[in-house]
CSV table of C-alpha atoms and ligand atoms in Angstrom, one decimal:
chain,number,residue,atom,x,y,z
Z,1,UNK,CA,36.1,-20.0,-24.3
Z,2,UNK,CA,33.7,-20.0,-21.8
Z,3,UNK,CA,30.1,-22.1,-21.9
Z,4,UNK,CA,28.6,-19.5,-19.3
Z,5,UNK,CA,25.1,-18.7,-20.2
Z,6,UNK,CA,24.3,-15.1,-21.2
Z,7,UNK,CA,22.4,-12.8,-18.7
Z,8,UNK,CA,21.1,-10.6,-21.7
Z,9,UNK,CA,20.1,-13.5,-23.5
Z,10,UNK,CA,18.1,-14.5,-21.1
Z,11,UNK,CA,16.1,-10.9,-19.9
Z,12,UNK,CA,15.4,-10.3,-23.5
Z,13,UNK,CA,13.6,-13.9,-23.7
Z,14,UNK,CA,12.0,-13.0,-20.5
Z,15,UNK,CA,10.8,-9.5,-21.9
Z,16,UNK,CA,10.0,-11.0,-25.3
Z,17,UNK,CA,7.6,-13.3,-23.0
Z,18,UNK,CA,6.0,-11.0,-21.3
Z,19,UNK,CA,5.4,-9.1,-24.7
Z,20,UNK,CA,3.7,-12.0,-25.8
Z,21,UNK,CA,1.5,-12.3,-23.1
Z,22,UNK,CA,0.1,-8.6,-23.3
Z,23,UNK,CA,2.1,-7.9,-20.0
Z,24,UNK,CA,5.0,-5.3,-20.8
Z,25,UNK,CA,4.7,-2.1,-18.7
Z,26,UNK,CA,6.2,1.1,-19.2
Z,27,UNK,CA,6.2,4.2,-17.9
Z,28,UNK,CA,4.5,7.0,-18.5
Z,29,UNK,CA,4.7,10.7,-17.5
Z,30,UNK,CA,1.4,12.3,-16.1
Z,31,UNK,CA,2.1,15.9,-15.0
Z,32,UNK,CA,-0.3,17.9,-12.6
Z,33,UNK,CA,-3.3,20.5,-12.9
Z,34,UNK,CA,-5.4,21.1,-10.8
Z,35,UNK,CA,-8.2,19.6,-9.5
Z,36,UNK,CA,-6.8,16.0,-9.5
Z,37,UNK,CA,-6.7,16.3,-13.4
Z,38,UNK,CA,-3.4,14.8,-15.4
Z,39,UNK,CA,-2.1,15.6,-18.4
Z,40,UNK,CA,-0.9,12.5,-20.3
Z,41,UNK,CA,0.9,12.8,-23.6
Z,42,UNK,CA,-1.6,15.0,-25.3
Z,43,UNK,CA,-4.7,14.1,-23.0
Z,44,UNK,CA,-6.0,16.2,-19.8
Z,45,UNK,CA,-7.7,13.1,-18.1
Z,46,UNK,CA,-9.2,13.0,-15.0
Z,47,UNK,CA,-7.5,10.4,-12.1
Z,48,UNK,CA,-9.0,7.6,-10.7
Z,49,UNK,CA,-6.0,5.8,-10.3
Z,50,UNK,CA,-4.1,7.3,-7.7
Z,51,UNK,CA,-3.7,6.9,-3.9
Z,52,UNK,CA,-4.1,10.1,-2.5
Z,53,UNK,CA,-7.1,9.5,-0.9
Z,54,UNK,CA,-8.3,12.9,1.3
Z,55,UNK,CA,-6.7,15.0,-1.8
Z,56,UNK,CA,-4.2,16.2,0.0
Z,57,UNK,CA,-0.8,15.5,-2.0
Z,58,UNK,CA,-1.4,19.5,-3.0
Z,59,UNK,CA,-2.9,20.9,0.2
Z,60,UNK,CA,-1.4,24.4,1.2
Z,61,UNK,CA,-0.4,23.4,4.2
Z,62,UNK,CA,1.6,20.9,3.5
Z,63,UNK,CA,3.3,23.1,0.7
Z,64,UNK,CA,3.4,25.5,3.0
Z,65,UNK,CA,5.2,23.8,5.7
Z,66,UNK,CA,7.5,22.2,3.3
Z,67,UNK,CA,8.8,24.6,1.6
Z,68,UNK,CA,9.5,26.7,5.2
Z,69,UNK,CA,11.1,23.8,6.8
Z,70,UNK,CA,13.3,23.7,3.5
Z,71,UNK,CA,14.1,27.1,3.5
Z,72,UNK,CA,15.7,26.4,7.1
Z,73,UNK,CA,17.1,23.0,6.5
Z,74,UNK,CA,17.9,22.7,3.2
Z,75,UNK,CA,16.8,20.0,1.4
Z,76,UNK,CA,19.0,16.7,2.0
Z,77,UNK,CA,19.9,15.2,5.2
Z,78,UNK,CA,23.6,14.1,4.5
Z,79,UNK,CA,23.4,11.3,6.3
Z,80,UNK,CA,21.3,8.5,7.9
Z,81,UNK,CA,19.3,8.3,10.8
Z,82,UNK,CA,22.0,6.8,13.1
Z,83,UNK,CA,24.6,9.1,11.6
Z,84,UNK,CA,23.7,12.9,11.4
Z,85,UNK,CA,20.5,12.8,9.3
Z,86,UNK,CA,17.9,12.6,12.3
Z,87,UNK,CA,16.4,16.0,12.9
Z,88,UNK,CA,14.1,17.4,15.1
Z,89,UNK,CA,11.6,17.4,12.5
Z,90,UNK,CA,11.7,13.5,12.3
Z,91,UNK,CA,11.8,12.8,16.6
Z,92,UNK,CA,8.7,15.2,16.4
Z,93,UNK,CA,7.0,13.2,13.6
Z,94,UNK,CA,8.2,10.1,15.1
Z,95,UNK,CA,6.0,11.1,18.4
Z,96,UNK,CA,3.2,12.5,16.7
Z,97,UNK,CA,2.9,9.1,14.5
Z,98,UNK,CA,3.3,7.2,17.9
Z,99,UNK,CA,0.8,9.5,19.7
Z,100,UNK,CA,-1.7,8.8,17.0
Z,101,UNK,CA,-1.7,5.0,16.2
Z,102,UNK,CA,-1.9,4.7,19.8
Z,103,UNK,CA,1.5,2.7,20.3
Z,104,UNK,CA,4.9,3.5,22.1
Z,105,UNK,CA,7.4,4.7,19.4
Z,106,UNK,CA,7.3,4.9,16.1
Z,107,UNK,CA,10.4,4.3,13.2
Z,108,UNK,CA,10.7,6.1,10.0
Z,109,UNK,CA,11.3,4.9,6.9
Z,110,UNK,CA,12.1,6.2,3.4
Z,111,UNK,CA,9.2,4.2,1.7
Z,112,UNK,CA,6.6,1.8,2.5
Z,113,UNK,CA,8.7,-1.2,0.7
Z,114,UNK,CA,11.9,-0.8,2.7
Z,115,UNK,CA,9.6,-0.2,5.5
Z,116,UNK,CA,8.4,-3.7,5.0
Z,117,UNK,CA,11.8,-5.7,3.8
Z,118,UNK,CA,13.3,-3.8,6.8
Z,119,UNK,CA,10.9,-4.5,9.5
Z,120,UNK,CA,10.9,-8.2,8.8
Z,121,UNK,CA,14.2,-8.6,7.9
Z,122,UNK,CA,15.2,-7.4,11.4
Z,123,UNK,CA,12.0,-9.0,13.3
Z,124,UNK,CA,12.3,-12.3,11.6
Z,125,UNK,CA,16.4,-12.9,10.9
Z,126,UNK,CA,18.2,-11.1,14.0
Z,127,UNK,CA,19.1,-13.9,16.4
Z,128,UNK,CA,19.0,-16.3,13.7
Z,129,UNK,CA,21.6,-19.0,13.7
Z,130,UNK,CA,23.6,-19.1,10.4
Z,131,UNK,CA,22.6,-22.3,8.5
Z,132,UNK,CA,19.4,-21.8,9.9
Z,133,UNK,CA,17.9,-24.7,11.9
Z,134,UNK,CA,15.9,-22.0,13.9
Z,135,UNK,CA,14.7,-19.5,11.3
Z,136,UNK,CA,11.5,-18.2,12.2
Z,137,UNK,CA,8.2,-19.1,10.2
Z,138,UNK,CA,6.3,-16.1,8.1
Z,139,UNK,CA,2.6,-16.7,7.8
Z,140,UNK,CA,1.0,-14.6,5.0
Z,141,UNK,CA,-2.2,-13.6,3.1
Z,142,UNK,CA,-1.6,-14.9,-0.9
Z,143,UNK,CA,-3.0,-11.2,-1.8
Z,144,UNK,CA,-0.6,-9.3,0.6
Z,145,UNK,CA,1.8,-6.7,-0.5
Z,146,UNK,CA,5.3,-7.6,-2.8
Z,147,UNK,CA,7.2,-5.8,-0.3
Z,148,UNK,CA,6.0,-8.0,2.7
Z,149,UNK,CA,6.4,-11.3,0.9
Z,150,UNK,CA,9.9,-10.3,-0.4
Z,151,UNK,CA,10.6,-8.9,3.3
Z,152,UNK,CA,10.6,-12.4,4.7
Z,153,UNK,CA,12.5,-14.3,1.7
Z,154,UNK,CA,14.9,-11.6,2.5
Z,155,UNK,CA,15.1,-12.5,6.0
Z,156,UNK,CA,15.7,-16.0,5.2
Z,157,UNK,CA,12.5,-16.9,6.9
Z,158,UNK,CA,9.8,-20.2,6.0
Z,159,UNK,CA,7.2,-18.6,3.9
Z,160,UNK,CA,3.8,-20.4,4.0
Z,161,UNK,CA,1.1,-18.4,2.4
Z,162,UNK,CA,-2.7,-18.5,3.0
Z,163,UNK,CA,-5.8,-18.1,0.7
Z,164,UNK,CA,-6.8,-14.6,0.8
Z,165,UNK,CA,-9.0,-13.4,4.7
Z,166,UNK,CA,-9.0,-17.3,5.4
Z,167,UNK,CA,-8.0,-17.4,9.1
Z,168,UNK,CA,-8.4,-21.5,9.4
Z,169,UNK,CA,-5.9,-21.2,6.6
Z,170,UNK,CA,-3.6,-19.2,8.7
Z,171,UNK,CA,-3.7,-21.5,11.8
Z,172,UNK,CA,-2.9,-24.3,9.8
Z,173,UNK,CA,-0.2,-22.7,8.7
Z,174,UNK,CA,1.0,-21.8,12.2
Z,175,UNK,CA,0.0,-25.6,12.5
Z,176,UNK,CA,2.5,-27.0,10.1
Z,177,UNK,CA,5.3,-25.9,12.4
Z,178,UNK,CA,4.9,-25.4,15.9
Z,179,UNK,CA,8.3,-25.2,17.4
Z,180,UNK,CA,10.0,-21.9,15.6
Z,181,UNK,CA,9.2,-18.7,16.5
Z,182,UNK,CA,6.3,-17.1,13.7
Z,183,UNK,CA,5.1,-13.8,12.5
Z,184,UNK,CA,1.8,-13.8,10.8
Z,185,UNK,CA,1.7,-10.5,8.0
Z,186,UNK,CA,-1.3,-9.1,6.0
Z,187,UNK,CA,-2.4,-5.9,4.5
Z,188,UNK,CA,-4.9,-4.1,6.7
Z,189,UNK,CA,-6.8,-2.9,3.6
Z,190,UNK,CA,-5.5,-5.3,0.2
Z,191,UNK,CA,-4.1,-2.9,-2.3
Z,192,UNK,CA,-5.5,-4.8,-5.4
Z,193,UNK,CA,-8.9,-5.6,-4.1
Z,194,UNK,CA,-10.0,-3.1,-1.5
Z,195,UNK,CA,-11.6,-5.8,1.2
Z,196,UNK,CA,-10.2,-5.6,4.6
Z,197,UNK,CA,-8.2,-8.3,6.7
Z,198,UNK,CA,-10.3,-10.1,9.2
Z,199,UNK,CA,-8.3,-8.0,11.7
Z,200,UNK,CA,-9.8,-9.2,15.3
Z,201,UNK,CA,-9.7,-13.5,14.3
Z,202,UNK,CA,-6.0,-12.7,13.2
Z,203,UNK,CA,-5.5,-11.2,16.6
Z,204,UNK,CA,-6.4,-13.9,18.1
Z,205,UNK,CA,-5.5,-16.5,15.9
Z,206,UNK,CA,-2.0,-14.9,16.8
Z,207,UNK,CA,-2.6,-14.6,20.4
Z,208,UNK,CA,-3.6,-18.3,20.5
Z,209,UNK,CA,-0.4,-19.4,19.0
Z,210,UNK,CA,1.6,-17.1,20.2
Z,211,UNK,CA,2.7,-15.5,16.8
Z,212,UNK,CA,3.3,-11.5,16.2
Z,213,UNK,CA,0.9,-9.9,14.1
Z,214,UNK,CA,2.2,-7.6,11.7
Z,215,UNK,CA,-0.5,-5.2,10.0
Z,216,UNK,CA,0.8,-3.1,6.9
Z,217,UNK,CA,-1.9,-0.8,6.8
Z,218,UNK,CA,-1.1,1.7,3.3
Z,219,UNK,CA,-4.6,2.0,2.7
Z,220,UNK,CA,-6.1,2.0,5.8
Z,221,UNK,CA,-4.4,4.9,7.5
Z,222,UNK,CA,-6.3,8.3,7.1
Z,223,UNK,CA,-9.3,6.8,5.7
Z,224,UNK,CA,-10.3,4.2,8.3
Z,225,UNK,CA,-11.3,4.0,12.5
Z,226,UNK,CA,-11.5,7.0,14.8
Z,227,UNK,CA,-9.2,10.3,13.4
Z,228,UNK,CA,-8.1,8.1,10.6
Z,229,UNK,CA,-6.1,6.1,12.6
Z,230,UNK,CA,-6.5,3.3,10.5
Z,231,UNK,CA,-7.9,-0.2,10.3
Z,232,UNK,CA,-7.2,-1.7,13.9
Z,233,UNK,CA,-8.3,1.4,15.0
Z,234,UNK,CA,-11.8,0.3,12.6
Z,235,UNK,CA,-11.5,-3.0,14.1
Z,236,UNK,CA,-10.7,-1.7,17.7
Z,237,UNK,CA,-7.6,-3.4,18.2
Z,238,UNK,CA,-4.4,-1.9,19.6
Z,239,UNK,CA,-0.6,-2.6,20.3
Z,240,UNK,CA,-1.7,-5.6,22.6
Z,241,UNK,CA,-3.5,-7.4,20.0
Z,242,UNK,CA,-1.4,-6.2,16.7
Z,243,UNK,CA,2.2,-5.8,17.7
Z,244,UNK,CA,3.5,-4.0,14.9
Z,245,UNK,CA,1.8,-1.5,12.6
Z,246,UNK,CA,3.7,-0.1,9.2
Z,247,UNK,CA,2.1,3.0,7.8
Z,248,UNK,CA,2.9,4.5,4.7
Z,249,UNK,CA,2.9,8.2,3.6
Z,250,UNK,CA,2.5,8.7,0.3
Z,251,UNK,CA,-1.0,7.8,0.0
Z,252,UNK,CA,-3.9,9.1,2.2
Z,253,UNK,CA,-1.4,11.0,3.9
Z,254,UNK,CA,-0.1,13.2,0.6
Z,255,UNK,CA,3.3,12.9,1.1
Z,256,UNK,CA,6.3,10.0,0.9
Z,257,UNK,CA,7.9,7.8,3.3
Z,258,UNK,CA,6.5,5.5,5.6
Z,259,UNK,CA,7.0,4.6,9.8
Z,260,UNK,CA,6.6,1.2,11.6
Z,261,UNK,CA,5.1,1.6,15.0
Z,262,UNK,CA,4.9,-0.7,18.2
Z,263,UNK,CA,6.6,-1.2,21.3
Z,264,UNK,CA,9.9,0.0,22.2
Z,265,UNK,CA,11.3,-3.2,22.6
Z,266,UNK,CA,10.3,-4.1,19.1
Z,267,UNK,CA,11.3,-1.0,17.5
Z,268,UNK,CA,14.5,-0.8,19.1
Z,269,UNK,CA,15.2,-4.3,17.3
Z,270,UNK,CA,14.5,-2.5,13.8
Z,271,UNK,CA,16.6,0.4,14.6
Z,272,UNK,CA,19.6,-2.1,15.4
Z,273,UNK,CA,18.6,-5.2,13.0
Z,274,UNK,CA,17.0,-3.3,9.8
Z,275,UNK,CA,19.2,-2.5,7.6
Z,276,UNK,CA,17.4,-0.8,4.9
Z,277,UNK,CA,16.8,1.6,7.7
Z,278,UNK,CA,20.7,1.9,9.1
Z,279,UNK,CA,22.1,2.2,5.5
Z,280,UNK,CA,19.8,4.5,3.9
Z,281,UNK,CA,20.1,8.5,4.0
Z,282,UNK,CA,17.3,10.0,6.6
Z,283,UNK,CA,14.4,11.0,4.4
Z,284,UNK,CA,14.7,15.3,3.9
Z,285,UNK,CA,14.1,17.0,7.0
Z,286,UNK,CA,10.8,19.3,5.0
Z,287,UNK,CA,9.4,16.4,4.0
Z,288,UNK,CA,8.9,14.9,7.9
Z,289,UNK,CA,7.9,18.8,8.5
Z,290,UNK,CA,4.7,18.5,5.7
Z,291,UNK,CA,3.8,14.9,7.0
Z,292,UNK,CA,3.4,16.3,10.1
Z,293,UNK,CA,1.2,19.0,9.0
Z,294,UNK,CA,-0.5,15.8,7.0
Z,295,UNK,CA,-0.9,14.0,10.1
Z,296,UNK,CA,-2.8,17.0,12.2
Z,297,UNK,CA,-5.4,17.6,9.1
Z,298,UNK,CA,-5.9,14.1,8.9
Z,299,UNK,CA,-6.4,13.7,12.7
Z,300,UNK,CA,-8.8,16.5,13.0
Z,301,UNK,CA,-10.2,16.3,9.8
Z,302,UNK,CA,-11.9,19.9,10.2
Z,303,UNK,CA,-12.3,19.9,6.4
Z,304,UNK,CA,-14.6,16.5,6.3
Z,305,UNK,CA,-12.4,14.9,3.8
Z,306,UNK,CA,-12.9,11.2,5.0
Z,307,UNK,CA,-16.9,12.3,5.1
Z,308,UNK,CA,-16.4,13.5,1.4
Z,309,UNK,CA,-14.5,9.9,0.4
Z,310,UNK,CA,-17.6,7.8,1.9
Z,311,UNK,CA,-19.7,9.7,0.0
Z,312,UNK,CA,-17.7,9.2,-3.1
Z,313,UNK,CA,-17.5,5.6,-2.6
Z,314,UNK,CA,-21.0,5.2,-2.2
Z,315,UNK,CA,-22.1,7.4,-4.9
Z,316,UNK,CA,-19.5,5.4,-7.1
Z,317,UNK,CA,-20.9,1.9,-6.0
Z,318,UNK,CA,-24.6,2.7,-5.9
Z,319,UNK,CA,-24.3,4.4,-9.9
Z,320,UNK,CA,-22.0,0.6,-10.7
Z,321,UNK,CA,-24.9,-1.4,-8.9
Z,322,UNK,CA,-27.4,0.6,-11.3
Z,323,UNK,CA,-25.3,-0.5,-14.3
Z,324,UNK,CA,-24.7,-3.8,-13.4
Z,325,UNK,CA,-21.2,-3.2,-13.2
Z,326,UNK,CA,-19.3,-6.6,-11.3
Z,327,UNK,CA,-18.0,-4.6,-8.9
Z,328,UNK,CA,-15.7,-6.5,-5.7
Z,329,UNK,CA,-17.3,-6.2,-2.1
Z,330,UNK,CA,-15.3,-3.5,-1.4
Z,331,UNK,CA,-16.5,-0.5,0.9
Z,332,UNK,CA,-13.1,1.1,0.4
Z,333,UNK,CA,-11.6,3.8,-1.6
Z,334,UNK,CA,-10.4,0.7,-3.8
Z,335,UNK,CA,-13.3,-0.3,-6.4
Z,336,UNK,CA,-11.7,-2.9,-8.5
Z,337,UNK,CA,-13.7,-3.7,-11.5
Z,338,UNK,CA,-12.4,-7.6,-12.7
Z,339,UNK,CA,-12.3,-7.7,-16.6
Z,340,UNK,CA,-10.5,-11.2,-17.0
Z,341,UNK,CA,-7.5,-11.4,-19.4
Z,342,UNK,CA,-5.1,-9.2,-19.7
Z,343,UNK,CA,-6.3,-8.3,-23.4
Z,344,UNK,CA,-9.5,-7.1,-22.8
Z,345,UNK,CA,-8.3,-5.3,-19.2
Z,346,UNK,CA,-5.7,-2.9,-21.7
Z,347,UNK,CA,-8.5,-2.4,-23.9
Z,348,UNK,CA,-10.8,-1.1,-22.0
Z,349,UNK,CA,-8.1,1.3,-19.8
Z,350,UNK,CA,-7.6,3.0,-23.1
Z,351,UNK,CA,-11.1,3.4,-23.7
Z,352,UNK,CA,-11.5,5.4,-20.8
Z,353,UNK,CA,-8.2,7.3,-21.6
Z,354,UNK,CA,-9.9,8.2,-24.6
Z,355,UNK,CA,-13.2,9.4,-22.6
Z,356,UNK,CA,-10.5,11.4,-20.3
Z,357,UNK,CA,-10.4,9.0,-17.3
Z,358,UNK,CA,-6.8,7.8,-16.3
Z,359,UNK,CA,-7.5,4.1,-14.8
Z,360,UNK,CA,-4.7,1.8,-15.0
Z,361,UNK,CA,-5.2,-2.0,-15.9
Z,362,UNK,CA,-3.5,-3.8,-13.0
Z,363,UNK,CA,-2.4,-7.2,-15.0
Z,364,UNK,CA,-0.7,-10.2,-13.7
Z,365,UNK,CA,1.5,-10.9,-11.7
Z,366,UNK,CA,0.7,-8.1,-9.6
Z,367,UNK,CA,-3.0,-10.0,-9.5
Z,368,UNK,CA,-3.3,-13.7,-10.3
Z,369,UNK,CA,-3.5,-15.0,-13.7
Z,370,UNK,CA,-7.1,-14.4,-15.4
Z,371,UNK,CA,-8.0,-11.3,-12.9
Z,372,UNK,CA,-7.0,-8.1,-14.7
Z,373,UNK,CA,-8.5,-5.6,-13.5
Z,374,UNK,CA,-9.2,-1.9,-13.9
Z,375,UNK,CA,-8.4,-0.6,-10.3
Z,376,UNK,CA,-10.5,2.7,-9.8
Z,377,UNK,CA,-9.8,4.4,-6.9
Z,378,UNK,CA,-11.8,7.0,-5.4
Z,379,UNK,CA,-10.4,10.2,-3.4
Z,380,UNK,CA,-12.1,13.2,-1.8
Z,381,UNK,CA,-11.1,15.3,-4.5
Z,382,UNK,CA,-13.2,14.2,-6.9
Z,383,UNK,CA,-16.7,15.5,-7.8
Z,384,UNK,CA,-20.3,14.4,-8.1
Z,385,UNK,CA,-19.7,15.4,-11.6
Z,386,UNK,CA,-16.6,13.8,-12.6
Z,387,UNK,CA,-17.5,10.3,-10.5
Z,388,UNK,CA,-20.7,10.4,-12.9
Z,389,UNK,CA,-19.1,11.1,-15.8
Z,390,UNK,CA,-16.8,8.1,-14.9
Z,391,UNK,CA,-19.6,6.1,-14.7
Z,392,UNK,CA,-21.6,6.9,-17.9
Z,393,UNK,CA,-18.2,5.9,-19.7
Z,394,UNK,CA,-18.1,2.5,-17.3
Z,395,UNK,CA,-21.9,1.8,-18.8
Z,396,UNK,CA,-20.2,2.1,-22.8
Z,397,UNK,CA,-17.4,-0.4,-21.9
Z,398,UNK,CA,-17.7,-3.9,-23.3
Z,399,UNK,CA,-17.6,-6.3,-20.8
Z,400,UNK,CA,-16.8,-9.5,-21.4
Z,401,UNK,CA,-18.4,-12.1,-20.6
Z,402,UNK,CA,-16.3,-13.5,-18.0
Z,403,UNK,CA,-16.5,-10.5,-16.0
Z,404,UNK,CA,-19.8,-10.3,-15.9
Z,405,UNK,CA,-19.8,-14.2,-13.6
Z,406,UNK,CA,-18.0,-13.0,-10.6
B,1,LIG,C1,2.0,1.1,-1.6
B,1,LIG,C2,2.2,0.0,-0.6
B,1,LIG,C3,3.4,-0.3,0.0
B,1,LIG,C4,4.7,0.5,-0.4
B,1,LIG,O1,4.7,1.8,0.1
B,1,LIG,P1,5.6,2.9,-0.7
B,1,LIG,O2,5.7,3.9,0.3
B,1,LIG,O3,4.9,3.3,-1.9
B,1,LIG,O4,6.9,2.2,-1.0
B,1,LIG,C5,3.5,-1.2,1.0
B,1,LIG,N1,2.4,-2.0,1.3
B,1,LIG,C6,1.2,-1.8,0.7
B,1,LIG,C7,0.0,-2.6,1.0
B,1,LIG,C8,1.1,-0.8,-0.3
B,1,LIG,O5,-0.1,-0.7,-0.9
């Protein structure tokens, strides 16, 4: 007979806790209609949930193009990148993604999370000694993405995290260990909160301590800085000053995926070091063919979608300052509205389900304990209409009275 503890045992004590706390997830299916609506079980709701910022996850064009370049290439590509999956339609997505974040080369990925395990994993752990007298420190925002913090506890690297945009808090942390080699991650745009880095102290916070600064910026590209190039193109910084830049695809750019971009030193270390890149099959060859198409609306913009968001956010946050609503400081496409516990943050997302809005409540731990939150996010798709409607259900909400302090 063996004393080994049981793993099932254990996961349904950890369910059974979460279920306690008001914390279970599930999943749910929301089908399309048009016009950014949702059907939900037996509910057509309206989404203000979602990260498809310029509305363009259903553009023609990027139907268009993929369903031609599938037509040619079929729809998987067999293999990976360094095997036979790399197509023409990925080198020229590659370049165009280079060409427009202003860097050297660019390195797809399949998503934005093994983008981020990958990237670090190589940029932090190849060299490495075994046993790991040497490994590399990983300076980090508290609010950055999972994927980055898990990135560098993949890579075996010291993880010291910061309090949220506190750059003395970040040097000190470079501080604590001089003599290894350090990376310094944050979200350009945090996903929870909608505030952006302090982009140009980083840089050269990093540039005094001679630490590479590693910008994921998943809500910054297509929405931020000169043709939507994102939030060091906001802050005016390029590959000098933020030596590696991950973008993801599957939010203001409509599609699925994500690329890290930099120098071709650096991304030649994640083509050999990463392996959630090497071991992965190539992303489907009309999928790179409608991100491209994403990329050149975005960059031109001839249909003044990022003109249409602005206008959207502000309508959103001048109708939440007339309510009183404790909105965050935000001036992005992220309007987080803080409720508190976890109770009164579920309560009030099915109120607004019932009122035909679909806005999820974010609950711990993907935000800290006591700072549930309805996240509403805001997208040139919506109307004047629909953004005021939202609101006149925001003003019948109960607030508590914790919310009401921040
Ligand atoms: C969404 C997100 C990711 C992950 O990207 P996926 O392509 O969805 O896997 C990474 N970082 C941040 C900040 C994100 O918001």
């Amino acid at each position: 007979m063996s004393s080994r503890p049981d793993l099932r045992g254990r996961l349904a004590a950890a369910r059974a806790q979460r279920e306690r706390e008001g914390l279970l997830r599930r999943v749910r299916t929301c089908d399309v209609l048009p016009g950014g609506r949702r059907v939900v079980g037996k509910r057509i709701l309206a989404d203000f949930c979602g990260n498809d910022y310029l509305g363009l996850a259903s553009h023609r064009e990027l139907v268009a193009a993929l369903t031609r370049s599938a037509a040619v290439e079929g729809v998987g590509t067999g293999a990976a990148h360094l095997v036979s999956g790399h197509r023409g339609e990925h080198a020229a997505l590659e370049e165009e993604l280079a060409d427009w974040t202003g860097r050297e080369r660019a390195v797809l990925f399949s998503t934005g999370v093994m983008a981020n395990l990958g990237a670090l994993q190589a940029l932090l752990n190849a060299g490495a000694m075994p046993g790991g007298r040497d490994m590399p420190l990983c300076v980090q925002d508290k609010l950055n993405h999972a994927s980055l913090i898990d990135g560098a506890q993949l890579a075996g690297a010291s993880l010291r995290r910061y309090p949220h945009a506190d750059v003395e808090g970040a040097a000190r942390q470079l501080d604590a260990q001089p003599d290894v080699p350090a990376l310094l991650a944050t979200d350009g745009v945090f996903s929870m909160d909608g505030d952006i880095a302090p982009l140009a102290a980083l840089a050269q916070l990093c540039r005094e301590r001679h630490a590479l600064l590693y910008v994921d910026d998943a809500h910054g590209l297509g929405v931020l800085g000169r043709h939507g190039a994102g939030s060091l193109a906001a802050a005016g910084l390029g590959s000098a000053d933020a030596p590696v830049l991950m973008g993801t695809l599957g939010k203001a750019l409509g599609c699925a995926g994500a690329f890290v971009a930099g120098d071709a030193d650096l991304m030649d270390a994640i083509v050999q070091f990463a392996r959630p890149y090497i071991y992965t099959t190539a992303m489907p060859a009309a999928l790179a063919a409608a991100t491209r198409a994403a990329v050149r609306l975005v960059r031109e913009d001839s249909e003044g979608r990022r003109e249409r968001l602005a206008a959207n956010i502000a309508r959103f946050r001048a109708g939440a300052a007339q309510l009183g609503l404790p909105l965050m400081p935000s001036q992005t496409a992220i309007q987080p509205l803080v409720l508190g516990d976890a109770g009164s943050t579920l309560a009030a997302a099915r109120m607004l389900e019932r009122e035909g809005f679909l806005v999820v409540a974010i609950r711990p731990p993907t935000v800290p304990q006591g700072a549930g939150r309805l996240r509403i996010t805001l997208s040139a798709a919506h109307n004047e209409a629909r953004i005021d409607a939202l609101l006149d259900a925001l003003a019948r909400l109960p607030l508590p009275t914790q919310a009401l302090a921040v």
